Amino acid sequence: MTVRMGLIRKKADWTLRDFDAYWHASHGALARRAPQLREYWQNLVLDRLQRGIEFDRGPWELDGISQLRFDDASQSAQAFDGSSLAAELIQDEQYFLDGLHIVTAEPTVVIAIPAQQERSALLKRMSIITRLPSVSEEDFRREWTIHGELVRGMAGVSAYRQNVIVGRERVKGQPCSYDELPMDGIVELWFKDAATLEAAFNSEAGRKTMAHAKTFLSHITAFVVGERKIL
């Protein structure tokens, strides 16, 4: 499984409401036509508070995050690289977006994600994480696996998925280096509500988890999002 994520900024003269309505009804209908697409979710950014963590925030300012799931990376590439749909999408994105980065990630579910009815009632937080300059990609992956087990021990976490970034496009359609888009993973965490989130990170297990995070991460940029399934 591979997931293609769009890190989105709306145009400054669009209200959040108008942006969300267009992203949902118009752009969503266009993107869901991608061949061999298995799932498509949109995540509207609702707040940018760190909520329960004391960590340096990265430079990323987003209004939404899209997630398009394919069986493998080759199917994702076939859907967007030079296709007529890709050209339509770019034209549409230029109409309502001011910025768009693309990352390709390999997802790992650490705590099972519930069925959609239960999932829709949960609060979701997504975070972009960047490793310390002294930590290699290999060491980051090892430490994030260890970190996942620590998160598993935190009471109140309803679901948890790690997305290790394996491809980057600072400008859509143009692969770039790590230095041009320095992010290593995207975290998805679900909680019953904001109070449960705060309590989880302020618990002894939560403090231990975040102490470990500081041994291999330089930045965590957190967003509470409202998720919506398109396909």
Backbone as JSON, one array per atom type, in Angstrom:
{
  "sequence": "MTVRMGLIRKKADWTLRDFDAYWHASHGALARRAPQLREYWQNLVLDRLQRGIEFDRGPWELDGISQLRFDDASQSAQAFDGSSLAAELIQDEQYFLDGLHIVTAEPTVVIAIPAQQERSALLKRMSIITRLPSVSEEDFRREWTIHGELVRGMAGVSAYRQNVIVGRERVKGQPCSYDELPMDGIVELWFKDAATLEAAFNSEAGRKTMAHAKTFLSHITAFVVGERKIL",
  "N": [[0.84, -1.2, 0.0], [0.49, 2.23, -0.8], [0.5, 5.74, -0.16], [-0.48, 8.8, -1.44], [0.02, 12.05, -0.63], [-1.34, 15.27, -0.48], [-0.23, 18.39, 0.47], [-1.68, 21.2, 1.41], [-2.33, 24.63, 0.66], [-4.7, 27.16, 0.71], [-5.82, 29.77, -1.57], [-5.23, 33.15, -0.63], [-7.35, 34.94, -0.76], [-9.58, 33.39, -0.61], [-12.2, 32.31, 1.48], [-12.13, 30.09, 4.31], [-14.37, 28.51, 4.38], [-15.41, 28.66, 1.72], [-13.23, 27.61, 0.32], [-13.2, 24.97, 1.38], [-15.68, 23.98, 0.53], [-15.37, 24.03, -2.27], [-13.14, 22.37, -2.62], [-14.2, 19.96, -1.71], [-16.6, 19.42, -3.31], [-16.0, 20.03, -6.04], [-13.13, 19.75, -6.75], [-12.67, 17.36, -5.42], [-14.4, 15.57, -6.75], [-13.13, 15.48, -9.18], [-10.52, 14.46, -8.63], [-11.11, 11.93, -7.62], [-11.45, 10.39, -9.83], [-9.12, 9.16, -10.51], [-7.38, 6.44, -11.9], [-7.4, 3.13, -10.55], [-7.45, 3.97, -7.94], [-7.81, 3.45, -4.52], [-8.72, 4.49, -2.08], [-9.81, 7.7, -0.93], [-9.29, 10.47, 0.97], [-10.08, 13.59, 2.47], [-8.68, 16.07, 4.54], [-9.5, 18.65, 6.43], [-7.93, 21.43, 7.83], [-8.45, 22.41, 11.11], [-7.46, 23.51, 13.48], [-4.27, 24.8, 14.65], [-2.82, 24.2, 16.91], [-0.38, 22.96, 19.21], [-1.19, 21.29, 21.27], [-0.93, 19.63, 24.0], [1.74, 18.89, 23.69], [5.12, 19.88, 24.1], [7.0, 21.15, 21.92], [9.22, 22.14, 19.32], [7.78, 23.83, 16.58], [7.41, 23.13, 13.13], [7.94, 24.75, 9.86], [5.62, 24.55, 8.34], [2.64, 25.65, 6.95], [-0.6, 24.93, 6.62], [-3.78, 24.35, 5.02], [-5.17, 22.13, 4.39], [-5.01, 18.53, 4.01], [-4.65, 16.02, 1.73], [-5.32, 12.55, 1.06], [-4.55, 9.91, -0.9], [-4.94, 6.63, -1.71], [-3.23, 3.85, -3.01], [-2.57, 0.57, -4.38], [0.15, 0.21, -4.86], [3.24, 2.03, -5.49], [3.7, 2.28, -8.23], [1.18, 2.29, -9.41], [0.17, 4.68, -8.45], [1.93, 6.46, -9.72], [1.3, 5.97, -12.43], [-1.27, 6.97, -12.5], [-1.0, 9.73, -12.31], [1.29, 10.79, -13.59], [1.88, 12.64, -16.24], [-0.62, 12.17, -17.38], [-3.88, 12.81, -18.89], [-5.72, 13.4, -16.92], [-4.03, 14.31, -14.91], [-3.22, 16.77, -15.96], [-5.66, 18.15, -15.96], [-6.15, 18.24, -13.2], [-4.0, 19.83, -12.27], [-4.59, 22.27, -13.54], [-7.0, 22.87, -12.26], [-6.15, 23.03, -9.6], [-4.56, 25.3, -9.69], [-6.49, 27.2, -9.79], [-7.72, 27.38, -7.24], [-5.82, 27.02, -5.23], [-2.97, 28.17, -3.35], [-0.63, 27.03, -2.69], [1.03, 23.87, -2.94], [2.4, 20.93, -1.92], [3.62, 17.66, -2.59], [3.76, 14.49, -1.11], [4.88, 11.12, -1.03], [4.07, 8.22, 0.71], [4.65, 5.42, 2.92], [2.34, 3.64, 4.63], [1.78, 2.55, 8.04], [-0.22, 0.86, 10.22], [-0.51, 1.26, 13.61], [-2.15, 1.27, 15.9], [-5.26, -0.07, 15.57], [-7.55, 1.28, 13.21], [-10.84, 2.32, 13.66], [-14.08, 1.22, 12.35], [-15.97, 3.15, 9.9], [-18.26, 4.53, 10.97], [-17.79, 4.74, 13.76], [-15.3, 5.94, 13.64], [-15.88, 8.43, 12.5], [-16.84, 9.92, 14.59], [-14.68, 10.64, 16.1], [-11.96, 12.78, 17.22], [-9.4, 13.96, 15.16], [-5.89, 14.15, 14.84], [-3.25, 15.29, 12.84], [0.21, 15.21, 12.16], [3.21, 16.66, 10.96], [6.41, 15.39, 10.89], [9.89, 15.89, 11.51], [13.16, 14.69, 11.37], [16.0, 14.88, 13.64], [18.99, 16.6, 12.59], [21.25, 15.03, 13.06], [20.38, 12.45, 12.91], [20.07, 9.58, 10.98], [18.2, 8.45, 8.05], [17.68, 5.72, 8.25], [18.05, 5.31, 11.02], [16.03, 6.97, 11.94], [13.72, 5.59, 11.08], [13.93, 3.27, 12.63], [13.79, 4.3, 15.24], [11.27, 5.47, 15.15], [9.61, 3.29, 14.99], [10.04, 2.17, 17.54], [8.99, 4.3, 18.97], [6.33, 4.12, 18.25], [5.46, 1.92, 19.74], [5.58, 3.02, 22.27], [3.59, 4.99, 22.09], [1.45, 3.29, 21.83], [1.15, 2.48, 24.44], [-0.09, 4.58, 25.68], [-2.88, 5.68, 27.39], [-6.12, 6.34, 26.06], [-5.66, 6.81, 23.36], [-7.26, 6.34, 20.44], [-6.77, 5.42, 17.85], [-4.0, 4.92, 15.59], [-1.71, 5.79, 13.12], [1.26, 5.53, 11.25], [3.03, 7.26, 8.73], [5.57, 6.85, 6.68], [7.64, 8.94, 4.86], [8.57, 8.58, 1.53], [8.94, 9.74, -0.89], [9.16, 12.96, -2.48], [7.76, 16.04, -3.58], [8.27, 19.19, -3.99], [7.31, 21.09, -5.73], [4.5, 20.19, -7.46], [4.72, 17.28, -9.42], [7.41, 17.45, -9.83], [9.97, 15.75, -8.72], [11.89, 16.1, -5.72], [14.74, 16.87, -3.59], [15.57, 15.72, -0.24], [16.49, 17.89, 1.28], [15.17, 20.0, 0.09], [12.54, 19.59, 0.79], [12.19, 19.04, 3.75], [10.96, 16.74, 5.48], [9.96, 13.87, 7.33], [7.95, 12.11, 8.11], [4.39, 11.54, 8.46], [2.05, 11.77, 10.92], [-0.88, 10.16, 12.09], [-3.34, 10.46, 14.42], [-6.03, 9.46, 16.48], [-8.57, 10.49, 18.74], [-11.0, 10.46, 21.42], [-11.86, 13.03, 22.1], [-10.8, 16.52, 22.49], [-10.06, 16.89, 25.17], [-9.38, 14.3, 25.95], [-7.19, 13.87, 24.32], [-5.36, 15.81, 25.35], [-5.09, 14.8, 27.96], [-3.91, 12.32, 27.46], [-1.32, 12.97, 26.51], [-0.36, 14.37, 28.66], [-0.11, 12.51, 30.61], [1.85, 10.12, 32.56], [2.81, 8.13, 30.83], [2.54, 9.5, 28.43], [4.33, 11.65, 28.75], [6.72, 10.24, 28.86], [6.75, 9.19, 26.3], [6.99, 11.54, 24.73], [9.42, 12.46, 25.63], [11.07, 10.56, 24.52], [10.61, 11.19, 21.83], [12.07, 13.54, 21.55], [14.64, 12.65, 21.3], [15.07, 11.95, 18.71], [13.66, 13.57, 16.94], [13.36, 16.82, 15.42], [11.37, 18.68, 14.85], [7.84, 18.97, 15.3], [4.89, 19.42, 13.67], [1.76, 20.13, 14.28], [-1.69, 19.49, 13.5], [-5.12, 19.79, 14.1], [-7.69, 18.13, 12.46], [-10.58, 17.92, 10.32], [-11.82, 15.08, 9.03], [-12.79, 13.66, 5.87], [-14.35, 11.31, 3.87], [-13.95, 10.68, 0.48], [-13.82, 8.69, -1.39]],
  "CA": [[0.0, 0.0, 0.0], [1.18, 3.51, -0.82], [-0.43, 6.86, -0.06], [-0.02, 10.06, -2.01], [-0.58, 13.1, 0.19], [-1.22, 16.65, -0.9], [-0.12, 19.35, 1.58], [-2.41, 22.22, 0.66], [-2.64, 25.98, 1.15], [-5.69, 27.83, -0.12], [-5.52, 31.15, -1.95], [-5.46, 34.04, 0.5], [-8.63, 35.64, -0.87], [-10.67, 32.45, -0.41], [-12.52, 31.98, 2.86], [-11.98, 28.66, 4.59], [-15.63, 27.85, 4.01], [-15.48, 28.53, 0.26], [-12.19, 26.66, -0.05], [-13.61, 23.62, 1.73], [-16.8, 23.59, -0.34], [-14.86, 23.75, -3.62], [-12.28, 21.18, -2.51], [-15.07, 18.8, -1.55], [-17.54, 19.13, -4.39], [-15.45, 20.14, -7.4], [-11.84, 19.09, -6.89], [-12.82, 15.98, -4.97], [-15.01, 14.79, -7.83], [-12.13, 15.32, -10.24], [-9.42, 13.6, -8.19], [-11.56, 10.56, -7.38], [-11.43, 9.67, -11.11], [-7.8, 8.55, -10.74], [-7.5, 4.99, -12.08], [-6.87, 2.21, -9.54], [-7.49, 4.62, -6.64], [-8.51, 2.59, -3.56], [-9.36, 5.34, -1.07], [-9.47, 9.12, -1.04], [-9.74, 11.23, 2.13], [-9.68, 14.99, 2.61], [-8.54, 16.49, 5.94], [-9.53, 20.11, 6.54], [-7.28, 21.9, 9.05], [-9.36, 23.13, 12.0], [-6.6, 24.35, 14.32], [-2.83, 24.58, 14.52], [-2.25, 24.15, 18.25], [0.41, 21.76, 19.48], [-2.1, 20.47, 22.08], [-0.39, 18.59, 24.87], [3.16, 18.62, 23.48], [6.03, 21.01, 24.11], [7.94, 20.78, 20.86], [9.37, 23.15, 18.27], [6.89, 23.65, 15.44], [8.07, 23.34, 11.85], [7.51, 25.92, 9.09], [4.53, 24.22, 7.44], [1.34, 26.29, 7.16], [-1.49, 24.21, 5.73], [-5.23, 24.43, 5.18], [-5.74, 20.81, 4.18], [-4.14, 17.42, 3.64], [-5.37, 14.97, 1.01], [-4.73, 11.22, 1.13], [-5.02, 9.04, -1.99], [-4.32, 5.33, -1.47], [-3.09, 2.92, -4.12], [-1.95, -0.69, -3.96], [1.6, 0.37, -4.87], [3.7, 3.32, -6.01], [3.61, 2.32, -9.69], [-0.18, 2.67, -9.76], [0.07, 6.11, -8.18], [2.65, 7.15, -10.79], [0.52, 5.84, -13.67], [-2.48, 7.79, -12.4], [-0.76, 11.17, -12.33], [2.46, 11.24, -14.36], [1.68, 12.94, -17.65], [-1.93, 11.77, -17.87], [-4.81, 13.92, -19.13], [-6.29, 13.75, -15.62], [-3.03, 15.11, -14.19], [-3.28, 18.14, -16.49], [-6.9, 18.74, -15.45], [-5.98, 18.5, -11.77], [-3.11, 20.97, -12.1], [-5.34, 23.47, -13.92], [-7.97, 23.14, -11.21], [-5.41, 23.43, -8.4], [-4.12, 26.67, -9.89], [-7.65, 28.05, -9.6], [-8.12, 27.63, -5.85], [-4.73, 26.81, -4.27], [-1.81, 29.05, -3.38], [0.55, 26.2, -2.5], [0.78, 22.43, -2.91], [3.51, 19.98, -1.92], [3.18, 16.27, -2.66], [4.66, 13.46, -0.57], [4.46, 9.73, -1.15], [4.39, 7.61, 1.99], [4.31, 4.03, 3.21], [1.61, 3.68, 5.9], [1.77, 1.43, 8.97], [-1.2, 1.01, 11.29], [0.03, 0.82, 14.89], [-3.36, 0.98, 16.66], [-6.26, -0.27, 14.53], [-8.49, 2.36, 12.94], [-12.17, 1.72, 13.72], [-14.98, 1.36, 11.21], [-16.21, 4.55, 9.59], [-19.24, 5.18, 11.84], [-17.1, 5.1, 15.0], [-14.2, 6.84, 13.28], [-16.4, 9.77, 12.19], [-17.12, 10.63, 15.84], [-13.43, 10.91, 16.79], [-11.11, 13.9, 16.87], [-8.19, 13.48, 14.48], [-4.75, 15.05, 14.73], [-2.19, 14.91, 11.92], [1.44, 15.96, 12.44], [4.39, 16.48, 10.1], [7.58, 15.26, 11.75], [11.2, 16.02, 10.88], [14.18, 14.11, 12.24], [17.17, 15.69, 13.96], [20.03, 16.51, 11.56], [22.22, 13.98, 13.39], [19.73, 11.14, 12.81], [19.95, 9.1, 9.6], [16.88, 7.94, 7.68], [17.57, 4.38, 8.82], [17.86, 5.44, 12.46], [14.69, 7.54, 12.14], [12.71, 4.53, 10.94], [14.03, 2.38, 13.79], [13.29, 4.99, 16.43], [9.83, 5.7, 15.04], [8.99, 2.02, 15.35], [10.07, 2.14, 19.01], [8.06, 5.34, 19.41], [4.98, 3.6, 18.07], [5.13, 1.06, 20.88], [5.34, 3.91, 23.4], [2.26, 5.56, 21.88], [0.5, 2.21, 22.1], [0.97, 2.4, 25.88], [-0.77, 5.78, 26.19], [-4.33, 5.53, 27.5], [-6.92, 7.36, 25.39], [-5.4, 6.86, 21.92], [-8.24, 5.45, 19.8], [-6.17, 4.83, 16.65], [-2.69, 5.53, 15.32], [-1.06, 5.33, 11.89], [2.49, 6.2, 10.86], [3.26, 7.34, 7.29], [6.97, 7.17, 6.4], [7.73, 9.6, 3.56], [9.57, 7.96, 0.66], [9.07, 10.56, -2.09], [8.83, 14.36, -2.21], [7.63, 16.97, -4.7], [7.98, 20.55, -3.47], [6.4, 21.52, -6.79], [3.85, 18.98, -7.94], [5.22, 16.74, -10.66], [8.87, 17.6, -9.91], [10.62, 15.14, -7.55], [12.9, 16.97, -5.14], [15.6, 16.27, -2.58], [15.15, 15.85, 1.15], [16.79, 19.24, 1.75], [14.17, 20.92, -0.46], [11.28, 19.34, 1.5], [12.72, 18.25, 4.87], [9.99, 16.11, 6.38], [10.22, 12.43, 7.32], [6.77, 11.29, 8.33], [3.13, 12.18, 8.83], [1.39, 11.03, 11.99], [-2.33, 10.27, 12.24], [-3.8, 10.02, 15.74], [-7.45, 9.7, 16.74], [-8.95, 10.52, 20.15], [-12.43, 10.71, 21.64], [-12.07, 14.49, 22.07], [-9.6, 17.29, 22.81], [-9.67, 16.64, 26.56], [-8.71, 12.99, 25.97], [-5.86, 14.1, 23.7], [-4.51, 16.51, 26.32], [-4.82, 13.9, 29.08], [-3.0, 11.28, 27.0], [0.04, 13.49, 26.43], [0.06, 14.85, 29.98], [0.05, 11.37, 31.51], [3.23, 9.65, 32.69], [3.17, 7.45, 29.58], [2.67, 10.52, 27.4], [5.6, 12.38, 28.96], [7.8, 9.32, 28.46], [6.71, 9.11, 24.84], [7.52, 12.75, 24.14], [10.86, 12.51, 25.94], [11.72, 9.75, 23.48], [10.54, 11.92, 20.56], [13.12, 14.56, 21.49], [15.92, 12.02, 21.01], [15.26, 11.72, 17.27], [12.92, 14.54, 16.14], [13.65, 18.24, 15.63], [10.13, 19.46, 14.74], [6.52, 18.36, 15.12], [3.93, 20.44, 13.26], [0.49, 19.43, 14.51], [-2.94, 20.07, 13.02], [-6.38, 19.07, 14.28], [-8.35, 18.15, 11.16], [-11.84, 17.25, 10.1], [-11.59, 14.2, 7.88], [-13.97, 13.4, 5.04], [-14.07, 10.27, 2.87], [-14.47, 10.96, -0.85], [-13.92, 7.38, -2.05]],
  "C": [[0.87, 1.24, 0.0], [0.14, 4.61, -0.75], [0.25, 8.11, -0.59], [-0.75, 11.18, -1.26], [-0.31, 14.47, -0.41], [-1.24, 17.56, 0.31], [-0.51, 20.71, 1.01], [-2.51, 23.54, 1.41], [-3.63, 26.62, 0.18], [-5.19, 29.2, -0.56], [-5.98, 32.09, -0.84], [-6.83, 34.71, 0.44], [-9.84, 34.69, -0.83], [-10.93, 32.29, 1.08], [-12.32, 30.48, 3.06], [-13.23, 27.9, 4.17], [-15.73, 27.63, 2.5], [-14.44, 27.54, -0.26], [-12.65, 25.23, 0.2], [-14.73, 23.12, 0.82], [-16.3, 23.23, -1.74], [-13.99, 22.49, -3.62], [-13.13, 19.92, -2.46], [-15.82, 18.48, -2.84], [-16.89, 19.09, -5.77], [-14.13, 19.38, -7.55], [-11.9, 17.63, -6.46], [-13.39, 15.08, -6.04], [-14.03, 14.53, -8.96], [-11.06, 14.31, -9.82], [-9.86, 12.15, -7.99], [-11.63, 9.74, -8.67], [-10.11, 8.97, -11.36], [-7.94, 7.04, -10.86], [-6.79, 4.23, -10.96], [-6.76, 2.85, -8.14], [-8.35, 3.78, -5.69], [-9.29, 3.4, -2.53], [-8.92, 6.77, -1.29], [-10.13, 9.84, 0.13], [-9.25, 12.66, 2.02], [-9.69, 15.34, 4.09], [-8.43, 18.0, 5.99], [-8.9, 20.52, 7.87], [-8.24, 22.79, 9.84], [-8.61, 23.98, 13.01], [-5.16, 23.9, 14.21], [-2.13, 24.6, 15.87], [-1.46, 22.87, 18.45], [-0.35, 20.78, 20.39], [-1.4, 19.33, 22.81], [1.08, 18.3, 24.69], [3.94, 19.93, 23.51], [7.16, 20.69, 23.14], [8.02, 21.91, 19.85], [8.47, 22.8, 17.09], [7.64, 23.94, 14.15], [7.45, 24.49, 11.07], [6.23, 25.72, 8.28], [3.22, 24.88, 7.86], [0.37, 25.7, 6.14], [-2.94, 24.51, 6.04], [-5.9, 23.07, 4.97], [-4.68, 19.8, 3.81], [-5.0, 16.38, 2.95], [-4.6, 13.66, 1.11], [-5.36, 10.34, 0.05], [-4.24, 7.73, -1.91], [-4.38, 4.45, -2.71], [-2.45, 1.63, -3.6], [-0.43, -0.58, -3.93], [1.96, 1.68, -5.56], [3.58, 3.41, -7.53], [2.21, 2.73, -10.13], [-0.4, 4.16, -9.53], [0.74, 6.91, -9.3], [1.87, 7.12, -12.11], [-0.69, 6.75, -13.68], [-2.21, 9.27, -12.65], [0.37, 11.63, -13.24], [2.11, 11.4, -15.84], [0.33, 12.55, -18.21], [-2.8, 13.0, -18.13], [-5.46, 14.37, -17.83], [-5.32, 14.63, -14.84], [-3.08, 16.56, -14.65], [-4.53, 18.85, -16.0], [-6.76, 19.12, -13.98], [-5.11, 19.73, -11.54], [-3.83, 22.27, -12.45], [-6.33, 23.86, -12.83], [-7.28, 23.63, -9.94], [-4.93, 24.88, -8.51], [-5.26, 27.66, -9.65], [-7.89, 28.38, -8.13], [-7.02, 27.44, -4.81], [-3.61, 27.81, -4.48], [-0.52, 28.25, -3.22], [0.17, 24.73, -2.41], [2.11, 21.68, -2.97], [2.91, 18.57, -1.96], [4.22, 15.38, -1.99], [4.03, 12.1, -0.8], [4.94, 9.0, 0.1], [3.97, 6.15, 2.04], [3.63, 3.99, 4.58], [1.76, 2.4, 6.72], [0.76, 1.73, 10.07], [-0.62, 0.42, 12.57], [-1.1, 0.45, 15.85], [-4.51, 1.01, 15.65], [-7.24, 0.9, 14.43], [-9.9, 1.76, 12.89], [-12.96, 1.91, 12.44], [-15.48, 2.79, 11.09], [-17.2, 5.22, 10.54], [-18.59, 5.62, 13.16], [-16.01, 6.12, 14.73], [-14.71, 8.27, 13.08], [-16.69, 10.59, 13.44], [-15.86, 11.05, 16.58], [-12.8, 12.21, 16.34], [-9.83, 13.35, 16.26], [-7.12, 14.57, 14.5], [-3.73, 14.45, 13.77], [-0.98, 15.79, 12.22], [2.49, 15.63, 11.4], [5.59, 16.42, 11.02], [8.86, 15.28, 10.92], [12.26, 15.53, 11.85], [15.27, 15.13, 12.55], [18.22, 15.55, 12.86], [21.04, 15.4, 11.8], [21.67, 12.57, 13.22], [19.58, 10.76, 11.34], [18.53, 8.64, 9.32], [16.66, 6.55, 8.29], [17.31, 4.44, 10.33], [16.49, 6.03, 12.78], [13.63, 6.44, 12.08], [12.74, 3.6, 12.15], [13.43, 3.05, 15.03], [11.79, 5.24, 16.36], [9.04, 4.42, 15.33], [8.93, 1.86, 16.87], [9.05, 3.13, 19.57], [6.61, 4.85, 19.3], [4.54, 2.72, 19.22], [4.88, 1.9, 22.14], [3.95, 4.55, 23.29], [1.19, 4.53, 22.2], [0.19, 2.1, 23.6], [0.27, 3.6, 26.5], [-2.28, 5.55, 26.22], [-5.03, 6.66, 26.74], [-6.67, 7.5, 23.91], [-6.33, 5.86, 21.24], [-7.68, 4.75, 18.57], [-4.9, 5.6, 16.32], [-2.11, 4.92, 14.06], [0.17, 6.19, 11.63], [2.61, 6.15, 9.33], [4.7, 7.79, 7.05], [7.08, 7.74, 4.98], [8.89, 9.0, 2.76], [9.76, 8.73, -0.65], [8.54, 11.95, -1.84], [8.76, 15.15, -3.5], [7.29, 18.33, -4.1], [7.06, 21.28, -4.44], [5.81, 20.26, -7.39], [4.38, 18.57, -9.3], [6.72, 16.83, -10.83], [9.51, 17.01, -8.66], [11.76, 16.02, -7.04], [13.69, 16.23, -4.07], [14.99, 16.44, -1.19], [15.37, 17.28, 1.64], [15.77, 20.26, 1.24], [12.82, 20.76, 0.23], [11.59, 18.44, 2.71], [11.64, 17.8, 5.86], [10.14, 14.6, 6.21], [8.98, 11.57, 7.49], [5.55, 12.15, 8.61], [2.4, 11.24, 9.77], [-0.12, 11.24, 11.88], [-2.7, 9.65, 13.58], [-5.27, 10.38, 15.89], [-7.71, 9.59, 18.24], [-10.46, 10.74, 20.25], [-12.73, 12.2, 21.52], [-10.78, 15.18, 22.48], [-9.12, 17.05, 24.23], [-8.93, 15.31, 26.69], [-7.32, 13.09, 25.38], [-4.92, 14.73, 24.71], [-4.12, 15.57, 27.47], [-3.81, 12.81, 28.68], [-1.55, 11.76, 27.0], [0.55, 14.0, 27.77], [0.21, 13.74, 31.0], [1.53, 10.99, 31.61], [3.69, 8.97, 31.41], [3.36, 8.45, 28.45], [3.96, 11.31, 27.53], [6.8, 11.52, 28.57], [7.89, 9.23, 26.94], [7.33, 10.35, 24.21], [8.99, 12.97, 24.49], [11.63, 11.7, 24.92], [11.72, 10.5, 22.15], [11.69, 12.92, 20.44], [14.51, 13.96, 21.25], [16.14, 11.81, 19.52], [14.5, 12.7, 16.37], [13.34, 15.97, 16.47], [12.38, 19.07, 15.64], [8.93, 18.53, 14.69], [5.56, 19.5, 14.81], [2.56, 19.8, 13.26], [-0.7, 20.22, 13.99], [-4.1, 19.19, 13.48], [-7.16, 19.23, 12.99], [-9.74, 17.52, 11.25], [-11.71, 16.4, 8.87], [-12.9, 13.86, 7.18], [-13.57, 12.36, 3.98], [-14.75, 10.62, 1.55], [-14.71, 9.65, -1.61], [-13.47, 6.3, -1.09]]
}
